[in-house]
PDB file of C-alpha atoms in Angstrom:
ATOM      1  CA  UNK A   7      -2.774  12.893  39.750  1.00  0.00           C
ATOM      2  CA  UNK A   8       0.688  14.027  40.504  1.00  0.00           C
ATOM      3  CA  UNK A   9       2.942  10.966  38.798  1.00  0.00           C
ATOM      4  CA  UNK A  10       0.364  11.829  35.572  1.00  0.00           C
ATOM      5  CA  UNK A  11       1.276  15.201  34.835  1.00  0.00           C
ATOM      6  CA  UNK A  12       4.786  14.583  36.762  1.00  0.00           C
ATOM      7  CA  UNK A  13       5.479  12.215  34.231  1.00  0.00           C
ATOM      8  CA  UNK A  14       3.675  14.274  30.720  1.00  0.00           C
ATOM      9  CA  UNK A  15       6.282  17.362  32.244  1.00  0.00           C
ATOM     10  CA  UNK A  16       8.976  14.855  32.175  1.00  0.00           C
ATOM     11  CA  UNK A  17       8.516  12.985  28.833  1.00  0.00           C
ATOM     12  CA  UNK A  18       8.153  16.488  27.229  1.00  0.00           C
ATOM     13  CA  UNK A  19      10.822  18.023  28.624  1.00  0.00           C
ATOM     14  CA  UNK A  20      13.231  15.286  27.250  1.00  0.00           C
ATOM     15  CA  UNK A  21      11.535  15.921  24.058  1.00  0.00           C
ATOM     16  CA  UNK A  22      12.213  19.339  23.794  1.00  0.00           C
ATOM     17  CA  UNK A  23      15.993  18.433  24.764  1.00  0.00           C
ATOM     18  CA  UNK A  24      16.319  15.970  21.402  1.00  0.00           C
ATOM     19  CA  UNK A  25      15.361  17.880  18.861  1.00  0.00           C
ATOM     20  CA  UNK A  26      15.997  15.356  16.070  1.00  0.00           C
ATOM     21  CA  UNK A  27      13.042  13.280  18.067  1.00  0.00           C
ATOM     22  CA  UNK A  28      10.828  15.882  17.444  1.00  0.00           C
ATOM     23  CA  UNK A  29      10.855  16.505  14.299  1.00  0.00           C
ATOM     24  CA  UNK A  30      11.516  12.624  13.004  1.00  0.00           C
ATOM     25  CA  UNK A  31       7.524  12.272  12.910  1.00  0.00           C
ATOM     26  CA  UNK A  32       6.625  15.031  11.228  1.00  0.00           C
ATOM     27  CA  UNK A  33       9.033  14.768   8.300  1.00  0.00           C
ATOM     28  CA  UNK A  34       8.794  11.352   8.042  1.00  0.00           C
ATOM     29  CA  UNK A  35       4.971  11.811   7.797  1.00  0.00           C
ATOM     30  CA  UNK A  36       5.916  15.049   4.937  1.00  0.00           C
ATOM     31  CA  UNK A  37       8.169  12.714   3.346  1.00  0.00           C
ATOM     32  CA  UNK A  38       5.483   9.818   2.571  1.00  0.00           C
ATOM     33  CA  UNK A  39       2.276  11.951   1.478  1.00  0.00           C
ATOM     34  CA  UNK A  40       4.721  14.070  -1.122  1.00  0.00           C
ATOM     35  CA  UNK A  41       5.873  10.710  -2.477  1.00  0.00           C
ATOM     36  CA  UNK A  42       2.475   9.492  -4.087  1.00  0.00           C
ATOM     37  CA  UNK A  43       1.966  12.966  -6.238  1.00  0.00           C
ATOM     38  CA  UNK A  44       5.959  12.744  -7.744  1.00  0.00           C
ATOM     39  CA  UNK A  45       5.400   8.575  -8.152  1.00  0.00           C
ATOM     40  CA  UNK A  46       2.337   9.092 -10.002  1.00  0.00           C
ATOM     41  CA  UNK A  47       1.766  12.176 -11.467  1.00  0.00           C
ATOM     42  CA  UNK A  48       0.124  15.402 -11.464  1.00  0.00           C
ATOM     43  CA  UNK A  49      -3.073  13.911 -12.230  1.00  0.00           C
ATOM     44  CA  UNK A  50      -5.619  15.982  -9.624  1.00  0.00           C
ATOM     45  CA  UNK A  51      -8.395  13.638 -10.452  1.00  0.00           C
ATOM     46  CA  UNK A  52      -6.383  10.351  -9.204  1.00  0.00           C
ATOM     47  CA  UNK A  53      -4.806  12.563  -6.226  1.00  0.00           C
ATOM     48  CA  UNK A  54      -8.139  13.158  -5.044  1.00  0.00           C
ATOM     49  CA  UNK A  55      -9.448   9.836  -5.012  1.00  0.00           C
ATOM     50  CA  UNK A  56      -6.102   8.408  -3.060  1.00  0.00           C
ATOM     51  CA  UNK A  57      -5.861  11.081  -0.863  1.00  0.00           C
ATOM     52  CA  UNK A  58      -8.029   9.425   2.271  1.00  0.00           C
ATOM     53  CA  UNK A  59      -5.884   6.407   2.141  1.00  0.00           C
ATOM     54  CA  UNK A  60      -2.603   7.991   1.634  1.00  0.00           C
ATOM     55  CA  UNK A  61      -3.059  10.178   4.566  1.00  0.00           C
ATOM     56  CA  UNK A  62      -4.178   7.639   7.252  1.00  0.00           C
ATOM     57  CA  UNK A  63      -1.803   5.508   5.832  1.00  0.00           C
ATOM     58  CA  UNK A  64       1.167   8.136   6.188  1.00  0.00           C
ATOM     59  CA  UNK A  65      -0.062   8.507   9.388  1.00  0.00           C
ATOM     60  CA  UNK A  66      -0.085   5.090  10.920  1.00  0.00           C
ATOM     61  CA  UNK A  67       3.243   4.717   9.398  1.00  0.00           C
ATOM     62  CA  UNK A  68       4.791   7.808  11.013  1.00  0.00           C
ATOM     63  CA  UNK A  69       3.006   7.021  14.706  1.00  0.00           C
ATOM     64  CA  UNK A  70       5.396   3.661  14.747  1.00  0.00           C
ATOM     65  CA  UNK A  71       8.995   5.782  14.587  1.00  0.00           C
ATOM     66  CA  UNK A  72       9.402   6.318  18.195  1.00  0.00           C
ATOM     67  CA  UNK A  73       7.071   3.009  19.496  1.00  0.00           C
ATOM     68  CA  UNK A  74       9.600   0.993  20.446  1.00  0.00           C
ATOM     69  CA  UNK A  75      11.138   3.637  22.981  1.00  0.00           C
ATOM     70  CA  UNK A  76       7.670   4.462  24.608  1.00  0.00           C
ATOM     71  CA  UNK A  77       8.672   2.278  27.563  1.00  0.00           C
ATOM     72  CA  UNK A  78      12.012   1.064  27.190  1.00  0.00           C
ATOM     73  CA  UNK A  79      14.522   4.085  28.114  1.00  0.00           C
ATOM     74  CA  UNK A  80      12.619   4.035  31.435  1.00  0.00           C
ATOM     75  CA  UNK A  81      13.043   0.090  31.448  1.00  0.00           C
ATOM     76  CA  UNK A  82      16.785   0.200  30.555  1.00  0.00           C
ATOM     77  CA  UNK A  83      17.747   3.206  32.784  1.00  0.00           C
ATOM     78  CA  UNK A  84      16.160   1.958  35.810  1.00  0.00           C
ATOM     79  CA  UNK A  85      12.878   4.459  35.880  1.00  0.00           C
ATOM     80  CA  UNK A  86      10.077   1.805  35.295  1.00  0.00           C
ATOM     81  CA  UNK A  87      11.468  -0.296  38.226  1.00  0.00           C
ATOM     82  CA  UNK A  88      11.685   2.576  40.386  1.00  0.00           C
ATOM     83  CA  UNK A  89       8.248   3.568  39.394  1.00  0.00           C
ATOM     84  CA  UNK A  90       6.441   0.156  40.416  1.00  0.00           C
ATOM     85  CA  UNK A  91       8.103   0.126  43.474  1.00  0.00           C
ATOM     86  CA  UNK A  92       6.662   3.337  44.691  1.00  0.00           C
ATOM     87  CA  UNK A  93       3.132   3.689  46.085  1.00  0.00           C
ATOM     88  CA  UNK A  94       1.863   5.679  43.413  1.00  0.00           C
ATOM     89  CA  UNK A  95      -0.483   3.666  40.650  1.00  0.00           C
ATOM     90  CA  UNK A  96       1.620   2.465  38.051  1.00  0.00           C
ATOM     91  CA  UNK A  97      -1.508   3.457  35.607  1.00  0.00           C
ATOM     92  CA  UNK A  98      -1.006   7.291  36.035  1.00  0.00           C
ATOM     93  CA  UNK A  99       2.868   6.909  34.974  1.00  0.00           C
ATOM     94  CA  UNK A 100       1.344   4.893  31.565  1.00  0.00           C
ATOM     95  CA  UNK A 101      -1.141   7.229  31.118  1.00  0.00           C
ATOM     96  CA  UNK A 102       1.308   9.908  31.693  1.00  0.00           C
ATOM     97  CA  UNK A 103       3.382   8.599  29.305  1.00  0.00           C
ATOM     98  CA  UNK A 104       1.073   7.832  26.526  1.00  0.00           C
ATOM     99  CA  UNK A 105      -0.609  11.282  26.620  1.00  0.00           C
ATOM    100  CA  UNK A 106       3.285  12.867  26.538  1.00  0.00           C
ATOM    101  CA  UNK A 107       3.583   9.902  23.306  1.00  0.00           C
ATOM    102  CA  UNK A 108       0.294  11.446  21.860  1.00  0.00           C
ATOM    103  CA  UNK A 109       1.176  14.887  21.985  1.00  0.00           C
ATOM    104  CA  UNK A 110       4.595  14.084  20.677  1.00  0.00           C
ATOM    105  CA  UNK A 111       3.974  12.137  17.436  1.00  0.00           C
ATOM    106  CA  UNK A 112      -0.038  12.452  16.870  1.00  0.00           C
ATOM    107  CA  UNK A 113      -0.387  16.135  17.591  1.00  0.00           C
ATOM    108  CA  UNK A 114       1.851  17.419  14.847  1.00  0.00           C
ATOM    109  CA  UNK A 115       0.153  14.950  12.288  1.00  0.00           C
ATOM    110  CA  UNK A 116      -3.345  17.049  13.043  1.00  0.00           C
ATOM    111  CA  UNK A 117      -1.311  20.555  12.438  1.00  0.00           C
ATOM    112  CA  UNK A 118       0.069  18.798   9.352  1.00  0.00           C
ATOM    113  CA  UNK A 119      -3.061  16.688   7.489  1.00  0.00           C
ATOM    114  CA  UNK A 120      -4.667  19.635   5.975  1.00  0.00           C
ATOM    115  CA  UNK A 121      -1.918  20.950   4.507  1.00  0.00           C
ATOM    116  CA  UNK A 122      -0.916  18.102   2.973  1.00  0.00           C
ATOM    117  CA  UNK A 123      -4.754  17.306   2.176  1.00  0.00           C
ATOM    118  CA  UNK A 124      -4.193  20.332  -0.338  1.00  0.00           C
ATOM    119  CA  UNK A 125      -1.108  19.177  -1.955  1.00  0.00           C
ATOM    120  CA  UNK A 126      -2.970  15.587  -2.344  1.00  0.00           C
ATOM    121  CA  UNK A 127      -5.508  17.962  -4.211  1.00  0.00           C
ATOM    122  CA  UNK A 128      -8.627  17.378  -1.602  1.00  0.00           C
ATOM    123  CA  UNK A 129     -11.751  19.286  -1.915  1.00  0.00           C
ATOM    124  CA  UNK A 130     -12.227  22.169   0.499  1.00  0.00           C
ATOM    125  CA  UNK A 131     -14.617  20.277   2.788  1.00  0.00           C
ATOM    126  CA  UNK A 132     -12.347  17.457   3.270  1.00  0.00           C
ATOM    127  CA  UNK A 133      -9.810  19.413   4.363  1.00  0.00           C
ATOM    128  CA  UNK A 134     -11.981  21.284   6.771  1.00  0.00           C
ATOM    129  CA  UNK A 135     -13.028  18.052   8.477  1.00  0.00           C
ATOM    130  CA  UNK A 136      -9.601  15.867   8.312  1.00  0.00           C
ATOM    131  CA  UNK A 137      -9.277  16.552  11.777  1.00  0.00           C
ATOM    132  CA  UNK A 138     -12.400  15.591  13.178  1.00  0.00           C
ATOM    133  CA  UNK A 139     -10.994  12.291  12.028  1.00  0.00           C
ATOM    134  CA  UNK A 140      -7.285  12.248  12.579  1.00  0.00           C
ATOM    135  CA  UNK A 141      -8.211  12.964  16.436  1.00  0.00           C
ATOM    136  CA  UNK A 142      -9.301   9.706  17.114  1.00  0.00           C
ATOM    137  CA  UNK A 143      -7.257   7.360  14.857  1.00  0.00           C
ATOM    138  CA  UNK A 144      -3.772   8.917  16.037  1.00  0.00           C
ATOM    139  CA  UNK A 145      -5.174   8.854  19.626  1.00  0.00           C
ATOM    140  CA  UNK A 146      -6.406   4.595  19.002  1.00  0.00           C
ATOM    141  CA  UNK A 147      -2.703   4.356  17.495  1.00  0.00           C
ATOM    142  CA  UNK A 148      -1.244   5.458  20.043  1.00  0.00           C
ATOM    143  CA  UNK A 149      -3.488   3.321  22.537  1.00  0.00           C
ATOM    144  CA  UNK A 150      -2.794   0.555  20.789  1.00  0.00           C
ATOM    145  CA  UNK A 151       0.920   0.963  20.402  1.00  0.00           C
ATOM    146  CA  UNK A 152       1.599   1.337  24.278  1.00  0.00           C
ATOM    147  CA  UNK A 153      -0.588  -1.969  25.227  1.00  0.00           C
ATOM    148  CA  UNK A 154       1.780  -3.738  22.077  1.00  0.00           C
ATOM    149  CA  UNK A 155       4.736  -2.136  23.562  1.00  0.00           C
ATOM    150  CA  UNK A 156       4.145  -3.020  27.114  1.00  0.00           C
ATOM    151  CA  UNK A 157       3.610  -6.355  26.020  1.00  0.00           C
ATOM    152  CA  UNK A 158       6.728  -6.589  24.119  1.00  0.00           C
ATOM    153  CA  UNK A 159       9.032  -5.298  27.014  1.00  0.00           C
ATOM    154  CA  UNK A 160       9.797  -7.954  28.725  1.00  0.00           C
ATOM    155  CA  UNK A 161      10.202 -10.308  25.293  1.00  0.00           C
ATOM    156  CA  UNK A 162      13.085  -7.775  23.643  1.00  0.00           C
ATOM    157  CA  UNK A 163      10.967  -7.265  20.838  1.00  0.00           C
ATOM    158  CA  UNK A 164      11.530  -3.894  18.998  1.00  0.00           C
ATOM    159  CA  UNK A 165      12.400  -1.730  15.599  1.00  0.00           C
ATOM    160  CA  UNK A 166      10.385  -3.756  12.802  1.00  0.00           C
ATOM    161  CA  UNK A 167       9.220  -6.848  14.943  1.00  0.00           C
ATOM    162  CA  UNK A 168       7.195  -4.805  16.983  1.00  0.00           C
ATOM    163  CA  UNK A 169       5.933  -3.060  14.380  1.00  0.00           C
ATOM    164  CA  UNK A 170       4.655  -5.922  12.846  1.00  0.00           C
ATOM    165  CA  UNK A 171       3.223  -7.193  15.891  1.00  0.00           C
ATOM    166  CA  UNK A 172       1.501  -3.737  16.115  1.00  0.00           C
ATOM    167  CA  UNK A 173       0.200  -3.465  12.584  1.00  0.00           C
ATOM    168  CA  UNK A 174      -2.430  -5.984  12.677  1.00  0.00           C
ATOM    169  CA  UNK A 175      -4.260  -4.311  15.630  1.00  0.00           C
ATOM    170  CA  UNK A 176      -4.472  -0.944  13.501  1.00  0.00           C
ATOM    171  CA  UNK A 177      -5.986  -2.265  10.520  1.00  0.00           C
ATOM    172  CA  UNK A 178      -9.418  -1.706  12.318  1.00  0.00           C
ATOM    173  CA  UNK A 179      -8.438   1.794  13.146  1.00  0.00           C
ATOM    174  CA  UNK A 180      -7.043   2.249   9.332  1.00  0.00           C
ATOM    175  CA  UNK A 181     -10.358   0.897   7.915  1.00  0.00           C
ATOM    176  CA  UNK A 182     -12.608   2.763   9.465  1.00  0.00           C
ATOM    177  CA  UNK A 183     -10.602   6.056   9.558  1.00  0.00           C
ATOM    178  CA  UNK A 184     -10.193   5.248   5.875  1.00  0.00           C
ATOM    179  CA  UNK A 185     -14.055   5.189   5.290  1.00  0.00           C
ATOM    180  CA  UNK A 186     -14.765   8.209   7.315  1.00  0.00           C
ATOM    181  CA  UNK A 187     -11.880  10.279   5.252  1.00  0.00           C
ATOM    182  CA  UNK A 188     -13.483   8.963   2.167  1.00  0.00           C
ATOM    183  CA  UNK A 189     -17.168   9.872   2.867  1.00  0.00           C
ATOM    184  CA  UNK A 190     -16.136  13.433   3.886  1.00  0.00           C
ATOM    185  CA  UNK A 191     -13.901  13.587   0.572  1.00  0.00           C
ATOM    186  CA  UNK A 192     -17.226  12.524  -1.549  1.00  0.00           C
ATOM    187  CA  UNK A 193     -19.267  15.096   0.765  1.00  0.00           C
ATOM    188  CA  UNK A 194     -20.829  12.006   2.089  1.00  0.00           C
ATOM    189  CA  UNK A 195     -22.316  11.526   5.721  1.00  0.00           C
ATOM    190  CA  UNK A 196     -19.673  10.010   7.857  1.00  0.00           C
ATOM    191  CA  UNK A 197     -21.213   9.834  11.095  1.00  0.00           C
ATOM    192  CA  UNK A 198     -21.192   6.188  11.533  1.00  0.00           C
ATOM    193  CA  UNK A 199     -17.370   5.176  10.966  1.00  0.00           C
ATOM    194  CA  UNK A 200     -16.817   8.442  13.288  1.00  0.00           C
ATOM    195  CA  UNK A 201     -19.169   7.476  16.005  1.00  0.00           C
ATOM    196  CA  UNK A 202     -17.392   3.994  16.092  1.00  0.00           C
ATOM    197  CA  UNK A 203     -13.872   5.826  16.102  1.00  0.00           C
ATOM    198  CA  UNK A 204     -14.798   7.826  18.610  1.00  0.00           C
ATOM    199  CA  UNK A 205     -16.396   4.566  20.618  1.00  0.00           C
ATOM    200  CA  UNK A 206     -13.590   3.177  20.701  1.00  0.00           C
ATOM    201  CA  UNK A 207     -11.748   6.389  22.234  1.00  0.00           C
ATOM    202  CA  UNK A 208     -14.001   6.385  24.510  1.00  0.00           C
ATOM    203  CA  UNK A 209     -13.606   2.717  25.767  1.00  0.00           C
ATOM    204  CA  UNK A 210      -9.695   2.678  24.920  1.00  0.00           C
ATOM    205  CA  UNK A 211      -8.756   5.811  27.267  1.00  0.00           C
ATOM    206  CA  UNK A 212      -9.637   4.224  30.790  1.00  0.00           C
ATOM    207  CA  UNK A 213      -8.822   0.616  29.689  1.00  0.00           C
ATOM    208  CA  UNK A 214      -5.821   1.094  27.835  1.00  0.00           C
ATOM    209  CA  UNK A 215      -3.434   2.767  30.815  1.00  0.00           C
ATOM    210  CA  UNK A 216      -4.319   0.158  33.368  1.00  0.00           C
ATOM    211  CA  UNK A 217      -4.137  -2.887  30.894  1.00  0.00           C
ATOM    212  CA  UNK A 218      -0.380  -1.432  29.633  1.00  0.00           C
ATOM    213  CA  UNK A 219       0.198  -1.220  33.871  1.00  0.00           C
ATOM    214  CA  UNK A 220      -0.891  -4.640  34.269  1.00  0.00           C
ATOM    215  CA  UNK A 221       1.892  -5.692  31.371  1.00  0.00           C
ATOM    216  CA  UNK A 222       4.598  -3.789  32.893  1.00  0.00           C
ATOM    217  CA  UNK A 223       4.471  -5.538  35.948  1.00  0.00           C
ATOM    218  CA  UNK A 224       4.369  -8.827  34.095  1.00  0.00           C
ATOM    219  CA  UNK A 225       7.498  -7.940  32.013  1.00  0.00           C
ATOM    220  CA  UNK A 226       9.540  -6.563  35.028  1.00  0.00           C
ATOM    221  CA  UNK A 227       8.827  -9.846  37.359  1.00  0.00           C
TER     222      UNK A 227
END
């Protein structure tokens, strides 16, 4: 377990050393929800009813800032080839790295949706359970964004082409996020769209590391 958290220390570290890299999610994910209340209007009734799909949109949005860089510093300076050389498992640096990715860009998005829940005018219960669904999306975003990006390494692909190669594989994630944010906004049961998000956690967090290993090696030779 040693190149896992080796690498999370590492990856954080750097983050705390580029400020502007921390704070690029965050505002950008501000800067999108506060747009749909000044483009259309005080109008509480019409913020409510937009304000599940505005916020998982914002969200999946914001999670593809930094996606192109997930692997590629470590590519370009030399790190990912030193790292399949060694004997350690290449799938506890990727999974060191994606948790470090998570905690980066997804984590400030669940400190951040309630708050902005409020501005979109959400009801109180909505707002109480945002995270319970914001957990699992940001964490299948980011899943999905490491397998696109390890995929992508080795074909140059980055900035708005990956991103588009990226965005089909969330629509599942946005659609079902989408219904369970709208069922908790109309104080509906959600428990189906949230078992399948969480399903799909489940099945993504042991798969997704050695898959996004198995690319790496592919891309590097």
């Amino acid at each position: 377990m040693l190149p896992l958290t080796a690498t999370i220390k590492r990856d954080l570290t750097l983050a705390r050393r580029n400020p502007a890299r921390m704070i690029a999610v965050p505002t950008f994910f501000i800067l999108l929800v506060t747009i749909f209340p000044l483009a259309l209007g005080p109008d509480p009734d019409l913020l409510t009813r937009i304000a599940p799909g505005v916020l998982m949109a914002a969200a999946l949005m914001a999670t593809l800032i930094h996606l192109d860089r997930l692997f590629r510093d470590d590519a370009e300076d030399g790190t990912l080839d030193a790292v399949i050389l060694s004997p350690a498992p290449l799938s506890l640096y990727t999974a060191g790295r994606i948790v470090a990715h998570w905690i980066v860009t997804g984590l400030p998005l669940l400190f951040l949706c309630p708050l902005m829940a409020m501005i979109l005018n959400a009801p109180l219960p909505f707002v109480d359970s945002v995270l319970g669904v914001l957990l699992p999306a940001t964490l299948l975003l980011t899943f999905i964004g490491a397998a696109v990006q390890g995929l992508s390494l080795g074909s140059g692909l980055g900035g708005v082409l990956l991103a588009v190669l990226a965005l089909p594989l969330y629509i599942p994630v946005l659609i079902f996020s989408g219904a369970a944010l709208h069922l908790l906004a109309t104080e509906m049961d959600a428990t189906m769209p949230m078992a399948i998000l969480w399903a799909c956690v489940a099945l993504a967090a042991p798969l997704t590391p050695l898959v996004t290993a198995a690319t790496l090696r592919m891309a590097r030779g």
